[in-house]
PDB file of C-alpha atoms in Angstrom:
ATOM      1  CA  PRO A 105     -48.909  47.914 345.465  1.00  0.00           C
ATOM      2  CA  SER A 106     -51.333  45.268 346.929  1.00  0.00           C
ATOM      3  CA  GLY A 107     -53.991  47.419 346.124  1.00  0.00           C
ATOM      4  CA  MET A 108     -53.172  46.547 342.421  1.00  0.00           C
ATOM      5  CA  SER A 109     -53.030  42.873 342.501  1.00  0.00           C
ATOM      6  CA  TRP A 110     -55.887  42.560 340.332  1.00  0.00           C
ATOM      7  CA  VAL A 111     -54.410  44.298 337.325  1.00  0.00           C
ATOM      8  CA  ARG A 112     -51.934  41.572 336.163  1.00  0.00           C
ATOM      9  CA  PRO A 113     -54.677  38.830 336.109  1.00  0.00           C
ATOM     10  CA  LEU A 114     -57.227  41.195 334.761  1.00  0.00           C
ATOM     11  CA  GLY A 115     -54.729  41.588 331.441  1.00  0.00           C
ATOM     12  CA  ILE A 116     -53.805  38.539 331.489  1.00  0.00           C
ATOM     13  CA  VAL A 117     -57.996  37.461 331.257  1.00  0.00           C
ATOM     14  CA  ILE A 118     -58.593  40.333 328.596  1.00  0.00           C
ATOM     15  CA  ALA A 119     -55.385  39.219 326.362  1.00  0.00           C
ATOM     16  CA  GLY A 120     -56.583  35.411 326.448  1.00  0.00           C
ATOM     17  CA  PHE A 121     -60.300  36.781 325.660  1.00  0.00           C
ATOM     18  CA  ALA A 122     -58.649  38.589 322.749  1.00  0.00           C
ATOM     19  CA  LEU A 123     -56.829  35.584 321.726  1.00  0.00           C
ATOM     20  CA  VAL A 124     -59.716  33.090 321.641  1.00  0.00           C
ATOM     21  CA  VAL A 125     -62.143  35.572 319.695  1.00  0.00           C
ATOM     22  CA  LEU A 126     -59.078  36.267 317.088  1.00  0.00           C
ATOM     23  CA  SER A 127     -58.589  32.389 317.118  1.00  0.00           C
ATOM     24  CA  TYR A 128     -62.145  31.804 316.289  1.00  0.00           C
ATOM     25  CA  LEU A 129     -62.514  34.256 313.504  1.00  0.00           C
ATOM     26  CA  THR A 130     -59.407  33.175 311.953  1.00  0.00           C
ATOM     27  CA  ALA A 131     -60.483  29.703 312.238  1.00  0.00           C
ATOM     28  CA  LEU A 132     -64.074  30.752 310.696  1.00  0.00           C
ATOM     29  CA  LEU A 133     -62.532  32.780 308.232  1.00  0.00           C
ATOM     30  CA  LEU A 134     -60.410  29.518 306.465  1.00  0.00           C
ATOM     31  CA  VAL A 135     -62.363  26.865 307.147  1.00  0.00           C
ATOM     32  CA  ALA A 136     -66.224  28.310 306.493  1.00  0.00           C
ATOM     33  CA  PRO A 137     -65.553  31.786 304.939  1.00  0.00           C
ATOM     34  CA  LEU A 138     -69.720  31.938 303.934  1.00  0.00           C
ATOM     35  CA  GLU A 139     -69.919  32.319 307.877  1.00  0.00           C
ATOM     36  CA  PHE A 140     -67.807  34.500 308.685  1.00  0.00           C
ATOM     37  CA  PRO A 141     -69.050  38.166 309.822  1.00  0.00           C
ATOM     38  CA  TRP A 142     -67.960  40.407 306.855  1.00  0.00           C
ATOM     39  CA  PRO A 143     -68.430  43.787 306.989  1.00  0.00           C
ATOM     40  CA  GLN A 144     -71.304  44.334 304.157  1.00  0.00           C
ATOM     41  CA  HIS A 145     -68.826  46.447 301.862  1.00  0.00           C
ATOM     42  CA  GLU A 146     -66.216  43.584 301.942  1.00  0.00           C
ATOM     43  CA  LYS A 147     -68.869  40.690 301.086  1.00  0.00           C
ATOM     44  CA  ALA A 148     -68.625  41.057 297.751  1.00  0.00           C
ATOM     45  CA  GLU A 149     -65.153  41.609 297.502  1.00  0.00           C
ATOM     46  CA  TYR A 150     -64.418  38.426 299.366  1.00  0.00           C
ATOM     47  CA  VAL A 151     -67.297  36.486 298.980  1.00  0.00           C
ATOM     48  CA  SER A 152     -69.946  37.073 295.642  1.00  0.00           C
ATOM     49  CA  ASP A 153     -68.113  39.126 293.586  1.00  0.00           C
ATOM     50  CA  TRP A 154     -65.323  38.432 291.070  1.00  0.00           C
ATOM     51  CA  PRO A 155     -62.902  38.944 292.937  1.00  0.00           C
ATOM     52  CA  SER A 156     -63.424  36.465 295.745  1.00  0.00           C
ATOM     53  CA  GLY A 157     -63.440  33.409 292.980  1.00  0.00           C
ATOM     54  CA  PHE A 158     -66.122  31.385 293.967  1.00  0.00           C
ATOM     55  CA  GLY A 159     -67.311  29.561 291.021  1.00  0.00           C
ATOM     56  CA  PHE A 160     -64.354  30.136 289.051  1.00  0.00           C
ATOM     57  CA  ALA A 161     -62.424  27.316 290.952  1.00  0.00           C
ATOM     58  CA  ALA A 162     -64.949  24.650 290.460  1.00  0.00           C
ATOM     59  CA  ALA A 163     -65.890  26.201 286.835  1.00  0.00           C
ATOM     60  CA  ALA A 164     -61.816  25.780 286.158  1.00  0.00           C
ATOM     61  CA  ASP A 165     -62.017  22.077 287.623  1.00  0.00           C
ATOM     62  CA  PHE A 166     -65.040  21.290 285.266  1.00  0.00           C
ATOM     63  CA  VAL A 167     -62.924  22.615 282.467  1.00  0.00           C
ATOM     64  CA  GLU A 168     -60.290  20.421 283.533  1.00  0.00           C
ATOM     65  CA  GLN A 169     -62.065  16.902 284.341  1.00  0.00           C
ATOM     66  CA  GLN A 170     -63.992  17.417 280.998  1.00  0.00           C
ATOM     67  CA  ALA A 171     -60.525  18.109 278.912  1.00  0.00           C
ATOM     68  CA  ILE A 172     -62.558  21.042 277.234  1.00  0.00           C
ATOM     69  CA  PRO A 173     -60.402  22.873 274.550  1.00  0.00           C
ATOM     70  CA  PHE A 174     -58.941  26.282 274.823  1.00  0.00           C
ATOM     71  CA  PRO A 175     -59.549  29.288 273.925  1.00  0.00           C
ATOM     72  CA  ILE A 176     -62.360  29.965 276.405  1.00  0.00           C
ATOM     73  CA  PHE A 177     -63.728  33.627 276.143  1.00  0.00           C
ATOM     74  CA  ALA A 178     -64.439  35.769 278.760  1.00  0.00           C
ATOM     75  CA  LEU A 179     -66.594  39.212 278.368  1.00  0.00           C
ATOM     76  CA  GLN A 180     -64.802  41.047 280.736  1.00  0.00           C
ATOM     77  CA  VAL A 181     -61.219  41.597 282.070  1.00  0.00           C
ATOM     78  CA  GLY A 182     -62.351  40.757 285.451  1.00  0.00           C
ATOM     79  CA  THR A 183     -63.798  37.462 284.770  1.00  0.00           C
ATOM     80  CA  ALA A 184     -61.012  36.106 282.469  1.00  0.00           C
ATOM     81  CA  LYS A 185     -58.511  37.197 284.898  1.00  0.00           C
ATOM     82  CA  GLN A 186     -60.172  35.259 287.747  1.00  0.00           C
ATOM     83  CA  PHE A 187     -61.075  32.510 285.583  1.00  0.00           C
ATOM     84  CA  GLU A 188     -57.171  32.343 284.744  1.00  0.00           C
ATOM     85  CA  THR A 189     -56.359  32.409 288.260  1.00  0.00           C
ATOM     86  CA  TYR A 190     -57.498  28.794 288.817  1.00  0.00           C
ATOM     87  CA  ILE A 191     -55.981  27.354 285.497  1.00  0.00           C
ATOM     88  CA  ALA A 192     -52.991  25.650 284.517  1.00  0.00           C
ATOM     89  CA  PRO A 193     -50.380  28.375 284.051  1.00  0.00           C
ATOM     90  CA  SER A 194     -49.632  26.826 280.269  1.00  0.00           C
ATOM     91  CA  GLN A 195     -53.164  27.894 279.476  1.00  0.00           C
ATOM     92  CA  ARG A 196     -53.817  31.202 281.042  1.00  0.00           C
ATOM     93  CA  GLN A 197     -52.996  32.597 277.637  1.00  0.00           C
ATOM     94  CA  ARG A 198     -55.675  31.263 276.022  1.00  0.00           C
ATOM     95  CA  VAL A 199     -58.611  32.507 278.153  1.00  0.00           C
ATOM     96  CA  GLU A 200     -59.332  35.607 275.589  1.00  0.00           C
ATOM     97  CA  GLN A 201     -61.435  38.596 277.183  1.00  0.00           C
ATOM     98  CA  LEU A 202     -63.573  40.557 274.809  1.00  0.00           C
ATOM     99  CA  GLN A 203     -63.661  43.714 276.742  1.00  0.00           C
ATOM    100  CA  LEU A 204     -61.171  45.184 274.806  1.00  0.00           C
ATOM    101  CA  GLN A 205     -59.533  44.594 271.585  1.00  0.00           C
ATOM    102  CA  ASP A 206     -56.468  46.631 270.777  1.00  0.00           C
ATOM    103  CA  GLY A 207     -57.014  48.798 273.157  1.00  0.00           C
ATOM    104  CA  ARG A 208     -60.769  49.690 272.319  1.00  0.00           C
ATOM    105  CA  PRO A 209     -63.681  48.733 274.327  1.00  0.00           C
ATOM    106  CA  LEU A 210     -65.965  46.541 272.449  1.00  0.00           C
ATOM    107  CA  SER A 211     -69.663  47.021 273.152  1.00  0.00           C
ATOM    108  CA  LEU A 212     -71.225  43.170 273.658  1.00  0.00           C
ATOM    109  CA  ALA A 213     -73.005  43.195 270.448  1.00  0.00           C
ATOM    110  CA  GLU A 214     -69.241  43.095 268.952  1.00  0.00           C
ATOM    111  CA  GLN A 215     -68.428  41.011 271.381  1.00  0.00           C
ATOM    112  CA  CYS A 216     -70.956  38.290 270.348  1.00  0.00           C
ATOM    113  CA  ASP A 217     -69.882  38.758 266.782  1.00  0.00           C
ATOM    114  CA  VAL A 218     -65.875  37.583 267.548  1.00  0.00           C
ATOM    115  CA  MET A 219     -67.640  34.479 269.493  1.00  0.00           C
ATOM    116  CA  ALA A 220     -70.021  33.614 266.364  1.00  0.00           C
ATOM    117  CA  GLY A 221     -66.530  33.086 264.336  1.00  0.00           C
ATOM    118  CA  TYR A 222     -65.750  30.362 266.742  1.00  0.00           C
ATOM    119  CA  PRO A 223     -68.205  27.783 266.617  1.00  0.00           C
ATOM    120  CA  GLY A 224     -67.567  24.920 269.028  1.00  0.00           C
ATOM    121  CA  GLY A 225     -65.845  27.597 271.429  1.00  0.00           C
ATOM    122  CA  TRP A 226     -66.685  28.532 274.785  1.00  0.00           C
ATOM    123  CA  LEU A 227     -67.579  31.410 276.769  1.00  0.00           C
ATOM    124  CA  ILE A 228     -67.445  31.988 280.302  1.00  0.00           C
ATOM    125  CA  SER A 229     -69.678  34.309 281.827  1.00  0.00           C
ATOM    126  CA  THR A 230     -70.801  36.384 285.293  1.00  0.00           C
ATOM    127  CA  HIS A 231     -73.342  38.178 283.010  1.00  0.00           C
ATOM    128  CA  PRO A 232     -76.010  35.390 282.005  1.00  0.00           C
ATOM    129  CA  ILE A 233     -79.070  37.604 281.865  1.00  0.00           C
ATOM    130  CA  GLU A 234     -76.925  40.255 279.511  1.00  0.00           C
ATOM    131  CA  LEU A 235     -76.656  37.653 276.600  1.00  0.00           C
ATOM    132  CA  GLY A 236     -80.244  37.424 276.329  1.00  0.00           C
ATOM    133  CA  GLU A 237     -80.248  41.000 275.545  1.00  0.00           C
ATOM    134  CA  SER A 238     -77.597  41.506 273.154  1.00  0.00           C
ATOM    135  CA  CYS A 239     -76.749  38.020 271.709  1.00  0.00           C
ATOM    136  CA  HIS A 240     -78.881  35.812 269.700  1.00  0.00           C
ATOM    137  CA  PRO A 241     -79.870  32.830 272.554  1.00  0.00           C
ATOM    138  CA  ALA A 242     -79.232  30.447 269.903  1.00  0.00           C
ATOM    139  CA  LEU A 243     -75.576  31.152 269.798  1.00  0.00           C
ATOM    140  CA  PHE A 244     -75.168  29.748 273.304  1.00  0.00           C
ATOM    141  CA  ASP A 245     -75.874  26.001 274.717  1.00  0.00           C
ATOM    142  CA  LYS A 246     -75.688  26.587 278.432  1.00  0.00           C
ATOM    143  CA  VAL A 247     -73.270  23.602 279.796  1.00  0.00           C
ATOM    144  CA  LYS A 248     -73.267  24.233 283.954  1.00  0.00           C
ATOM    145  CA  GLU A 249     -74.032  26.816 285.764  1.00  0.00           C
ATOM    146  CA  PHE A 250     -71.294  27.524 288.996  1.00  0.00           C
ATOM    147  CA  ALA A 251     -72.858  28.524 292.181  1.00  0.00           C
ATOM    148  CA  ARG A 252     -71.641  31.925 293.520  1.00  0.00           C
ATOM    149  CA  PRO A 253     -73.262  32.690 297.348  1.00  0.00           C
ATOM    150  CA  PHE A 254     -75.149  36.034 298.107  1.00  0.00           C
ATOM    151  CA  ASN A 255     -75.120  37.606 295.264  1.00  0.00           C
ATOM    152  CA  GLY A 256     -76.970  34.665 293.107  1.00  0.00           C
ATOM    153  CA  VAL A 257     -75.501  35.367 289.986  1.00  0.00           C
ATOM    154  CA  PRO A 258     -73.814  32.195 289.041  1.00  0.00           C
ATOM    155  CA  VAL A 259     -70.686  31.818 286.775  1.00  0.00           C
ATOM    156  CA  VAL A 260     -71.997  29.865 283.838  1.00  0.00           C
ATOM    157  CA  LEU A 261     -70.231  28.111 280.844  1.00  0.00           C
ATOM    158  CA  TYR A 262     -71.404  28.516 277.583  1.00  0.00           C
ATOM    159  CA  ARG A 263     -70.283  26.784 274.311  1.00  0.00           C
ATOM    160  CA  ILE A 264     -70.908  28.656 271.040  1.00  0.00           C
ATOM    161  CA  ARG A 265     -73.144  26.971 268.381  1.00  0.00           C
TER     162      ARG A 265
END
């Protein structure tokens, strides 16, 4: 037993080291998620793609501060759901996704036709490039962009003319 006296202190040192590393990573995740060493396959989910929330919280704050009226359209179900997470519960039913109507997928051109019927309405999008390809650019005025790290594609709020 006296020859094994180093085992217990070594176990305490290893456990202490693990506790310090895990505490550091947890704090980094909570305080500075952009600096966290994400595995590549999770970076999109937690930092740059729509499930992360980056860009949507700022957009929701802007909508609230500017008293922008609802409905606000979204081109995709995911965009609508993520934006709804950050707005007042009483307004969530007034975010209208345009990807599906009556269970049928709508083409981007059909979505643009629907939005054209709402002059003065609003659109939130994570795909600003697609708008110019399928919708008449004069249909929208870009109001504000909200940055999303890493993927470079912002959340964009448009006013429908």
